[in-house]
Coordinates of C-alpha atoms and ligand atoms in Angstrom, one line a residue:
M1 CA -42.5 -45.7 -59.0
N2 CA -40.7 -44.5 -55.9
N3 CA -42.7 -42.8 -53.3
S4 CA -40.1 -41.3 -50.9
G5 CA -38.2 -39.9 -54.0
L6 CA -41.3 -38.0 -55.0
K7 CA -42.5 -37.1 -51.5
N8 CA -39.2 -35.5 -50.6
I9 CA -38.8 -33.2 -53.6
P10 CA -38.6 -29.7 -52.1
S11 CA -41.1 -27.0 -53.1
I12 CA -40.0 -24.3 -55.6
H13 CA -40.3 -21.9 -52.7
E14 CA -38.0 -23.8 -50.5
V15 CA -35.3 -24.0 -53.2
I16 CA -35.5 -20.4 -54.2
E17 CA -35.0 -19.3 -50.5
D18 CA -31.8 -21.4 -50.2
S19 CA -28.8 -19.2 -49.4
R20 CA -26.7 -20.9 -52.1
L21 CA -28.9 -19.4 -54.8
Q22 CA -29.0 -15.8 -53.6
E23 CA -25.9 -14.7 -55.6
L24 CA -27.4 -16.1 -58.7
I25 CA -30.7 -14.4 -58.0
N26 CA -29.0 -11.1 -57.4
C27 CA -27.3 -11.5 -60.8
K28 CA -30.0 -13.0 -63.0
G29 CA -33.2 -11.9 -61.3
R30 CA -35.7 -13.9 -59.2
H31 CA -38.1 -14.9 -62.0
V32 CA -35.3 -16.2 -64.2
V33 CA -33.9 -18.4 -61.4
K34 CA -37.4 -19.6 -60.6
D35 CA -37.8 -20.8 -64.2
Y36 CA -34.5 -22.8 -63.8
I37 CA -35.7 -24.3 -60.6
V38 CA -39.0 -25.3 -62.1
K39 CA -37.3 -27.0 -65.0
I40 CA -34.7 -28.8 -62.9
T41 CA -37.4 -29.9 -60.4
N42 CA -39.6 -31.3 -63.2
D43 CA -36.7 -33.1 -64.7
Y44 CA -35.9 -34.6 -61.4
R45 CA -39.5 -35.7 -60.9
K46 CA -39.6 -37.4 -64.3
E47 CA -36.3 -39.1 -63.5
V48 CA -37.7 -40.5 -60.2
I49 CA -40.9 -41.7 -61.9
N50 CA -38.9 -43.4 -64.7
N51 CA -36.1 -44.8 -62.6
I52 CA -37.1 -47.6 -60.2
D53 CA -33.5 -48.0 -59.0
I54 CA -33.5 -44.7 -57.2
E55 CA -32.8 -45.1 -53.5
N56 CA -35.9 -45.6 -51.4
N57 CA -34.9 -43.5 -48.4
I58 CA -33.5 -40.5 -50.3
T59 CA -33.8 -37.4 -48.1
K60 CA -35.1 -34.0 -48.9
E61 CA -31.6 -32.6 -48.2
I62 CA -29.9 -34.7 -50.8
I63 CA -32.5 -33.9 -53.4
T64 CA -32.3 -30.2 -52.6
N65 CA -28.5 -30.3 -52.9
E66 CA -28.8 -32.0 -56.3
I67 CA -31.4 -29.6 -57.6
I68 CA -29.3 -26.5 -56.5
K69 CA -26.2 -27.9 -58.2
N70 CA -28.2 -28.5 -61.4
V71 CA -29.7 -25.0 -61.3
I72 CA -26.3 -23.4 -61.0
D73 CA -25.0 -25.6 -63.8
L74 CA -27.9 -24.8 -66.0
A75 CA -27.4 -21.0 -65.4
N76 CA -23.8 -21.4 -66.4
I77 CA -24.7 -23.3 -69.6
I78 CA -27.2 -20.6 -70.6
E79 CA -24.7 -17.9 -69.8
R80 CA -22.2 -19.6 -72.1
K81 CA -24.6 -19.5 -74.9
S82 CA -25.2 -15.7 -74.8
L83 CA -23.1 -13.6 -77.1
C84 CA -20.0 -12.2 -75.4
K85 CA -16.4 -11.2 -75.9
V86 CA -13.9 -14.0 -76.1
I87 CA -10.1 -14.0 -76.3
N88 CA -8.9 -15.6 -79.5
A89 CA -5.6 -17.3 -78.8
T90 CA -5.8 -19.6 -81.9
G91 CA -3.7 -17.4 -84.2
I92 CA -6.5 -17.6 -86.9
I93 CA -7.1 -13.9 -87.6
L94 CA -10.4 -13.8 -89.4
H95 CA -12.0 -16.6 -87.3
T96 CA -15.5 -17.0 -88.7
N97 CA -16.7 -18.7 -85.5
M98 CA -15.4 -15.8 -83.4
G99 CA -16.9 -12.9 -85.3
R100 CA -14.3 -12.2 -88.0
A101 CA -13.0 -8.7 -87.8
P102 CA -12.8 -6.7 -84.5
L103 CA -13.5 -3.0 -85.1
P104 CA -11.1 -0.1 -84.5
K105 CA -11.8 1.9 -81.3
G106 CA -12.7 5.1 -83.1
A107 CA -15.3 3.3 -85.2
L108 CA -16.8 1.8 -82.0
D109 CA -17.1 5.2 -80.4
K110 CA -18.9 6.5 -83.4
V111 CA -21.3 3.5 -83.3
A112 CA -22.1 4.2 -79.7
D113 CA -22.7 7.8 -80.5
V114 CA -25.1 7.1 -83.4
A115 CA -26.8 4.2 -81.6
G116 CA -27.4 6.1 -78.4
N117 CA -28.8 9.2 -80.1
Y118 CA -30.7 10.4 -83.1
S119 CA -28.6 10.7 -86.2
N120 CA -28.7 12.2 -89.7
L121 CA -29.2 8.7 -91.1
E122 CA -31.6 9.9 -93.7
Y123 CA -31.5 13.6 -93.1
D124 CA -29.5 16.0 -95.2
L125 CA -28.0 18.5 -92.7
L126 CA -27.0 20.9 -95.5
K127 CA -30.4 21.1 -97.1
G128 CA -32.5 20.5 -94.0
Q129 CA -34.5 17.8 -95.7
R130 CA -34.7 14.1 -96.3
G131 CA -31.3 12.6 -97.4
S132 CA -29.8 9.3 -98.4
R133 CA -28.6 6.9 -95.8
Y134 CA -25.9 5.6 -98.1
E135 CA -24.4 8.8 -99.5
S136 CA -21.4 9.2 -97.2
T137 CA -20.3 5.6 -97.3
E138 CA -20.8 5.2 -101.0
T139 CA -18.8 8.4 -101.8
L140 CA -15.9 7.0 -99.6
L141 CA -16.0 3.7 -101.4
A142 CA -16.0 5.2 -104.8
K143 CA -13.1 7.4 -103.8
L144 CA -11.1 4.6 -102.3
T145 CA -11.7 2.0 -105.1
G146 CA -11.7 4.3 -108.1
A147 CA -15.2 3.0 -109.0
E148 CA -18.0 5.2 -110.4
S149 CA -20.4 4.2 -107.7
A150 CA -21.1 1.8 -104.8
L151 CA -23.9 0.1 -102.9
V152 CA -23.7 -1.3 -99.4
V153 CA -25.9 -4.2 -98.2
N154 CA -26.1 -6.7 -95.3
N155 CA -23.3 -9.1 -96.4
N156 CA -21.5 -10.2 -99.5
A157 CA -23.8 -13.2 -100.1
A158 CA -26.6 -10.6 -100.4
A159 CA -24.5 -8.4 -102.7
V160 CA -23.8 -11.4 -105.1
F161 CA -27.4 -12.4 -105.0
L162 CA -28.7 -8.8 -105.8
C163 CA -26.4 -8.4 -108.8
L164 CA -27.4 -11.7 -110.3
N165 CA -31.1 -11.2 -109.6
T166 CA -31.2 -7.6 -111.0
Y167 CA -29.4 -8.5 -114.3
A168 CA -29.7 -12.3 -114.9
N169 CA -33.2 -13.3 -113.6
Q170 CA -34.5 -15.7 -116.3
K171 CA -31.3 -15.2 -118.2
E172 CA -27.9 -16.8 -118.3
V173 CA -24.8 -16.4 -116.2
I174 CA -21.6 -18.1 -117.3
V175 CA -19.1 -19.3 -114.7
S176 CA -16.0 -21.5 -114.8
R177 CA -16.2 -25.0 -113.3
S178 CA -13.1 -24.1 -111.3
E179 CA -14.9 -21.4 -109.5
Q180 CA -18.0 -23.2 -108.3
I181 CA -17.1 -22.5 -104.7
E182 CA -18.6 -23.3 -101.4
I183 CA -17.7 -21.1 -98.4
G184 CA -18.8 -22.0 -94.9
G185 CA -22.4 -21.4 -93.8
S186 CA -24.0 -23.0 -96.9
F187 CA -23.0 -20.3 -99.4
R188 CA -22.6 -22.1 -102.7
I189 CA -22.2 -20.3 -105.9
P190 CA -24.5 -22.6 -107.9
D191 CA -27.2 -22.4 -105.3
I192 CA -27.0 -18.6 -105.1
I193 CA -27.2 -18.4 -108.9
K194 CA -30.2 -20.7 -109.0
R195 CA -32.0 -18.8 -106.2
S196 CA -31.4 -15.5 -108.0
G197 CA -33.5 -16.8 -110.9
A198 CA -30.5 -17.0 -113.2
N199 CA -29.6 -20.1 -115.3
M200 CA -26.0 -21.1 -114.6
V201 CA -23.9 -22.1 -117.6
E202 CA -20.8 -23.9 -116.5
V203 CA -17.8 -23.8 -118.7
G204 CA -14.2 -25.3 -118.7
T205 CA -13.0 -27.9 -116.3
T206 CA -11.9 -28.0 -112.7
N207 CA -8.3 -27.1 -113.4
K208 CA -8.4 -25.4 -116.8
T209 CA -10.8 -22.8 -118.3
Y210 CA -10.0 -20.7 -121.3
I211 CA -11.5 -17.5 -122.5
S212 CA -12.7 -19.4 -125.6
D213 CA -14.8 -21.6 -123.3
F214 CA -16.7 -18.4 -122.2
G215 CA -16.8 -17.1 -125.8
D216 CA -18.3 -20.4 -127.1
A217 CA -21.0 -20.4 -124.4
I218 CA -22.4 -16.9 -125.1
T219 CA -26.0 -16.9 -126.4
Q220 CA -28.6 -14.2 -126.8
D221 CA -29.7 -14.9 -123.2
T222 CA -26.2 -14.4 -121.7
K223 CA -26.3 -11.4 -119.3
I224 CA -23.3 -11.9 -116.9
L225 CA -19.8 -13.4 -117.1
L226 CA -19.1 -14.2 -113.5
K227 CA -15.7 -14.6 -111.9
V228 CA -15.5 -15.9 -108.3
H229 CA -12.4 -15.5 -106.2
T230 CA -11.5 -18.9 -104.9
S231 CA -11.0 -17.4 -101.5
N232 CA -10.8 -20.6 -99.4
Y233 CA -8.8 -23.0 -101.6
K234 CA -6.2 -23.0 -104.3
I235 CA -6.0 -25.2 -107.4
Q236 CA -2.3 -26.0 -108.0
G237 CA -0.4 -27.8 -110.8
F238 CA -1.7 -28.0 -114.3
T239 CA -4.1 -25.0 -114.3
C240 CA -5.4 -22.2 -116.4
D241 CA -7.5 -19.4 -115.2
V242 CA -9.3 -16.8 -117.3
K243 CA -8.0 -13.3 -116.5
G244 CA -10.3 -10.4 -115.6
E245 CA -9.1 -8.4 -118.5
E246 CA -9.9 -11.1 -121.0
L247 CA -13.4 -11.4 -119.6
V248 CA -13.9 -7.6 -119.8
E249 CA -12.9 -7.6 -123.5
L250 CA -15.1 -10.5 -124.4
A251 CA -18.1 -9.0 -122.4
N252 CA -17.6 -5.6 -124.0
N253 CA -17.6 -7.1 -127.5
N254 CA -20.9 -8.8 -126.7
N255 CA -22.5 -6.1 -124.7
I256 CA -22.8 -8.1 -121.5
I257 CA -21.9 -7.5 -117.9
T258 CA -18.7 -8.7 -116.1
M259 CA -19.0 -9.4 -112.4
E260 CA -16.5 -10.6 -109.9
D261 CA -17.2 -11.9 -106.4
L262 CA -13.9 -11.0 -104.7
G263 CA -14.9 -12.5 -101.4
S264 CA -12.5 -10.7 -99.2
G265 CA -12.1 -7.1 -100.2
V266 CA -8.5 -6.0 -99.8
L267 CA -7.8 -2.2 -100.1
I268 CA -4.1 -2.3 -99.6
N269 CA -1.3 -4.1 -101.4
L270 CA -0.4 -7.0 -99.1
Q271 CA 2.9 -7.5 -100.8
D272 CA 4.1 -4.3 -99.3
Y273 CA 4.0 -6.2 -96.0
K274 CA 5.8 -9.3 -97.2
L275 CA 2.5 -11.1 -97.6
P276 CA 1.4 -13.0 -100.7
Y277 CA -0.3 -11.3 -103.6
E278 CA -4.1 -10.9 -103.2
P279 CA -6.0 -8.9 -105.9
T280 CA -7.1 -5.5 -104.5
V281 CA -10.6 -4.1 -105.2
M282 CA -8.9 -1.1 -107.0
E283 CA -7.1 -3.5 -109.4
Q284 CA -10.3 -5.3 -110.4
V285 CA -12.2 -2.0 -110.9
K286 CA -9.3 -0.7 -113.0
K287 CA -9.4 -3.8 -115.2
G288 CA -13.0 -2.7 -116.1
I289 CA -15.0 -5.3 -114.3
D290 CA -18.5 -3.8 -114.2
L291 CA -19.5 -5.0 -110.7
V292 CA -17.2 -6.1 -108.0
T293 CA -18.6 -7.5 -104.7
F294 CA -16.8 -8.1 -101.4
S295 CA -17.3 -8.5 -97.6
G296 CA -16.9 -5.7 -95.1
D297 CA -15.6 -7.9 -92.3
K298 CA -12.9 -9.9 -93.9
L299 CA -9.6 -8.3 -94.8
L300 CA -11.2 -4.9 -95.1
G301 CA -11.4 -5.1 -91.3
G302 CA -14.8 -3.5 -90.9
P303 CA -18.3 -4.6 -89.8
Q304 CA -20.4 -7.3 -91.5
A305 CA -21.5 -5.8 -94.8
G306 CA -21.6 -6.6 -98.5
I307 CA -20.2 -4.0 -100.8
I308 CA -20.8 -3.6 -104.5
V309 CA -18.6 -1.2 -106.5
G310 CA -18.7 -0.6 -110.2
K311 CA -20.5 1.3 -113.0
K312 CA -22.9 3.9 -111.9
E313 CA -25.6 3.0 -114.3
L314 CA -25.6 -0.6 -113.3
I315 CA -25.6 0.1 -109.6
D316 CA -28.4 2.6 -109.9
K317 CA -30.6 -0.2 -111.3
I318 CA -29.6 -2.5 -108.5
K319 CA -30.7 0.2 -106.0
T320 CA -34.2 0.1 -107.5
N321 CA -34.5 -3.7 -107.1
P322 CA -37.2 -4.3 -104.3
L323 CA -35.0 -7.0 -102.8
T324 CA -32.3 -4.4 -102.0
R325 CA -34.5 -3.1 -99.2
M326 CA -34.7 -6.6 -97.7
V327 CA -31.0 -6.9 -97.4
R328 CA -30.4 -3.4 -96.3
I329 CA -27.5 -2.7 -94.0
D330 CA -28.4 -1.5 -90.5
K331 CA -27.3 2.0 -89.3
L332 CA -24.8 0.7 -86.8
S333 CA -22.9 -1.4 -89.3
L334 CA -23.2 1.4 -91.8
V335 CA -21.6 4.0 -89.4
A336 CA -18.9 1.5 -88.5
L337 CA -18.1 0.9 -92.1
Q338 CA -18.0 4.6 -92.8
E339 CA -15.4 5.1 -90.0
V340 CA -13.3 2.2 -91.1
L341 CA -13.2 3.6 -94.7
K342 CA -12.2 7.0 -93.4
I343 CA -9.2 5.4 -91.8
Y344 CA -8.2 4.1 -95.2
L345 CA -8.7 7.5 -96.8
E346 CA -7.4 9.8 -94.1
E347 CA -4.9 8.2 -92.0
S348 CA -1.3 7.3 -92.9
N349 CA -1.0 4.5 -90.4
V350 CA -3.7 2.3 -91.9
T351 CA -2.2 -1.1 -90.9
K352 CA -1.7 0.1 -87.3
N353 CA -5.2 1.6 -87.0
I354 CA -7.2 -1.3 -88.4
P355 CA -7.0 -4.3 -85.9
I356 CA -7.2 -7.0 -88.6
L357 CA -4.3 -5.4 -90.6
D358 CA -2.4 -4.7 -87.5
M359 CA -2.5 -8.4 -86.5
L360 CA -1.8 -9.6 -90.0
T361 CA 1.3 -7.4 -90.4
K362 CA 3.0 -7.9 -87.0
D363 CA 6.6 -9.2 -87.5
I364 CA 8.4 -11.9 -85.5
D365 CA 10.3 -9.4 -83.4
E366 CA 7.2 -7.6 -82.3
L367 CA 5.4 -10.8 -81.6
T368 CA 8.4 -12.2 -79.6
N369 CA 8.5 -9.1 -77.6
E370 CA 4.8 -9.4 -76.7
A371 CA 5.2 -13.1 -76.0
N372 CA 7.8 -12.2 -73.4
N373 CA 5.5 -9.7 -71.8
L374 CA 2.7 -12.1 -71.5
K375 CA 5.0 -14.9 -70.3
T376 CA 6.3 -12.7 -67.5
L377 CA 2.7 -11.8 -66.4
I378 CA 1.6 -15.4 -66.3
E379 CA 4.8 -16.5 -64.5
E380 CA 4.4 -13.8 -61.9
K381 CA 0.9 -15.2 -61.1
L382 CA 1.7 -18.9 -61.2
N383 CA 5.5 -19.3 -61.0
E384 CA 6.3 -22.9 -60.4
K385 CA 2.9 -24.2 -61.4
V386 CA 3.6 -23.8 -65.1
E387 CA 6.6 -24.0 -67.5
I388 CA 6.3 -21.5 -70.3
T389 CA 8.4 -21.4 -73.5
I390 CA 8.3 -19.1 -76.5
I391 CA 7.9 -21.1 -79.7
N392 CA 7.5 -20.6 -83.4
D393 CA 3.9 -21.0 -84.5
D394 CA 2.1 -21.0 -87.9
N395 CA -0.8 -18.6 -88.2
A396 CA -3.6 -18.4 -90.8
T397 CA -5.8 -15.6 -92.0
G398 CA -8.9 -17.7 -92.0
G399 CA -12.4 -16.6 -92.8
G400 CA -12.1 -17.4 -96.5
S401 CA -9.1 -15.3 -97.3
L402 CA -5.5 -16.0 -98.5
P403 CA -6.1 -19.7 -98.9
G404 CA -3.2 -22.0 -98.1
V405 CA -1.1 -19.1 -96.8
V406 CA 0.8 -19.8 -93.6
I407 CA 2.1 -16.8 -91.8
K408 CA 5.0 -17.3 -89.4
G409 CA 4.1 -16.3 -85.9
V410 CA 5.0 -16.8 -82.3
A411 CA 3.2 -18.6 -79.4
L412 CA 3.6 -19.3 -75.8
K413 CA 3.7 -23.0 -75.0
V414 CA 2.3 -23.5 -71.5
A415 CA 3.1 -26.9 -69.9
C416 CA 0.9 -27.3 -66.9
K417 CA 2.5 -29.7 -64.6
N418 CA 0.4 -32.7 -63.3
T419 CA -2.7 -31.4 -64.9
S420 CA -4.4 -32.5 -68.2
S421 CA -4.2 -29.8 -70.8
N422 CA -7.6 -30.8 -72.1
L423 CA -9.1 -29.9 -68.7
I424 CA -7.2 -26.6 -68.6
Q425 CA -8.3 -25.8 -72.1
K426 CA -11.9 -26.4 -71.1
K427 CA -11.6 -24.3 -67.9
L428 CA -10.1 -21.4 -69.8
R429 CA -13.0 -21.6 -72.2
D430 CA -15.3 -21.5 -69.2
Y431 CA -13.5 -18.5 -67.7
K432 CA -15.6 -15.3 -67.3
V433 CA -13.9 -13.9 -70.3
P434 CA -13.6 -17.1 -72.3
I435 CA -10.0 -17.8 -73.6
I436 CA -10.0 -20.0 -76.7
C437 CA -6.7 -21.8 -77.3
K438 CA -5.1 -24.8 -79.0
I439 CA -3.4 -27.8 -77.6
R440 CA -0.3 -29.4 -79.1
N441 CA 1.5 -32.4 -77.7
D442 CA -0.4 -32.0 -74.4
D443 CA 0.7 -28.4 -74.0
I444 CA -1.5 -25.3 -74.1
I445 CA -0.6 -23.0 -77.0
L446 CA -1.3 -19.3 -76.9
S447 CA -0.8 -17.7 -80.4
M448 CA 0.3 -14.2 -79.9
R449 CA -0.8 -12.8 -83.2
T450 CA -4.5 -12.7 -82.4
I451 CA -4.2 -11.7 -78.8
N452 CA -4.9 -8.0 -77.9
K453 CA -2.3 -6.5 -75.6
Q454 CA -5.1 -5.1 -73.4
D455 CA -6.2 -8.7 -72.6
Y456 CA -2.8 -9.9 -71.1
D457 CA -4.0 -9.3 -67.6
I458 CA -7.2 -11.2 -68.2
I459 CA -5.2 -14.2 -69.5
A460 CA -2.8 -14.2 -66.6
N461 CA -5.7 -14.0 -64.1
G462 CA -7.5 -16.6 -66.1
F463 CA -4.6 -19.0 -65.7
Y464 CA -4.4 -18.2 -62.1
D465 CA -8.1 -18.8 -61.4
V466 CA -8.1 -22.0 -63.4
M467 CA -5.0 -23.5 -61.9
I468 CA -5.9 -22.6 -58.3
R469 CA -9.5 -23.7 -58.6
L470 CA -8.6 -27.0 -60.3
Ligands
PLP1 C1 -16.8 -14.8 -97.8 C2 -17.3 -15.0 -99.2 C3 -18.6 -14.7 -99.5 C4 -19.7 -14.4 -98.5 O1 -19.5 -13.2 -97.9 P1 -20.3 -12.8 -96.6 O2 -20.0 -11.4 -96.3 O3 -19.9 -13.7 -95.5 O4 -21.8 -13.0 -96.9 C5 -19.0 -14.8 -100.8 N1 -18.1 -15.2 -101.8 C6 -16.8 -15.4 -101.5 C7 -15.8 -15.7 -102.6 C8 -16.3 -15.3 -100.2 O5 -15.0 -15.5 -99.9

């Protein structure tokens, strides 16, 4: 035990009055900073008690300096953990770790309006009485997808679960072994099926499944033929996949339900934009699949939501499942989804007006142009400190969509002279608006496709601050 180390620890009061902490106190509040000081001081005390090597004649001033530094560091760490905007310069469009789809401006305004006021969430303005919270969005979904009816819940995992639980609890679901997928965040089809109460009957093999495999497996207990879109990987080579139409025919002959978990719900034909084919929700509905589920915040470009479209009779029964209430969508996501769907229905410039689609469909000329603009801004701020070149860059859609598809893009390669790119990458991540970027061959890479034009100034200022303060 070390006496002077303990004796010289400043009091909480002494530390909190230190001028170096006043800015932090103004920003976070006195009681918050006091909590930090108590924690850091206690940690320090424990360290002194446990560490006999600590200097004997350590002064109060040294200890105070140490405590103040640690308090500021702790405040920064805690700040970094609170949810905030970041700039995604990775070129991964639906970045699951960065919140998937950013919302269109118009939808955000409507969210603010509904959130900050009373709304007609469950009030029918035409009749002056209680109404349905889902009606508007479900009507839009039915119109857009050609389905008879729709239901919106918290996310697609919940949508899949609800369909299975409503129709196959204690009964059988048949699914191909090639579609036993896991997407991130512990969503595994076999687990979801099991938890829904259904018995999973696996058919076929990893690379080949035939319609006869499904046919042979049908029993009196079979309720659902399930198809899962392999949205985050592709099986290539010697393969055979059962087509939706085949499943529909088989199911109709046996009076059972077909269901497809589409994962990412696309409402536009991506091939029109020189992107690879991805089945649209409309196509699957048209094939006669009874229940189609998909996410609101993948390629649809809306808020987190799970959407079920399909036969009215089937969806009506799902609505009466008590579990539906537990996975209800909140009003803010609901209004955001409503507004995004309106863009699909009402506006001609869909890909320009939905941020995810705008990013996905930008061509090389447009990206090069933007790269030049950002390059100029950063150079103006930093001139000889960095060397910037415009390079080709491969982008990915991410977020469990368009597996294996590489989209050609453009990036800025920023070579920071005499400074480690790892350090710069970290400092950019620590910037007040965190800038998340890749490193390649010791250069910082800023992928243009996922960077919002409105953030160019922030990026240039970020580089300036980071390079000057280094
Ligand atoms: C993404 C995905 C899900 C989960 O959707 P969430 O909206 O994240 O719950 C389920 N199935 C497939 C095939 C997916 O791609």
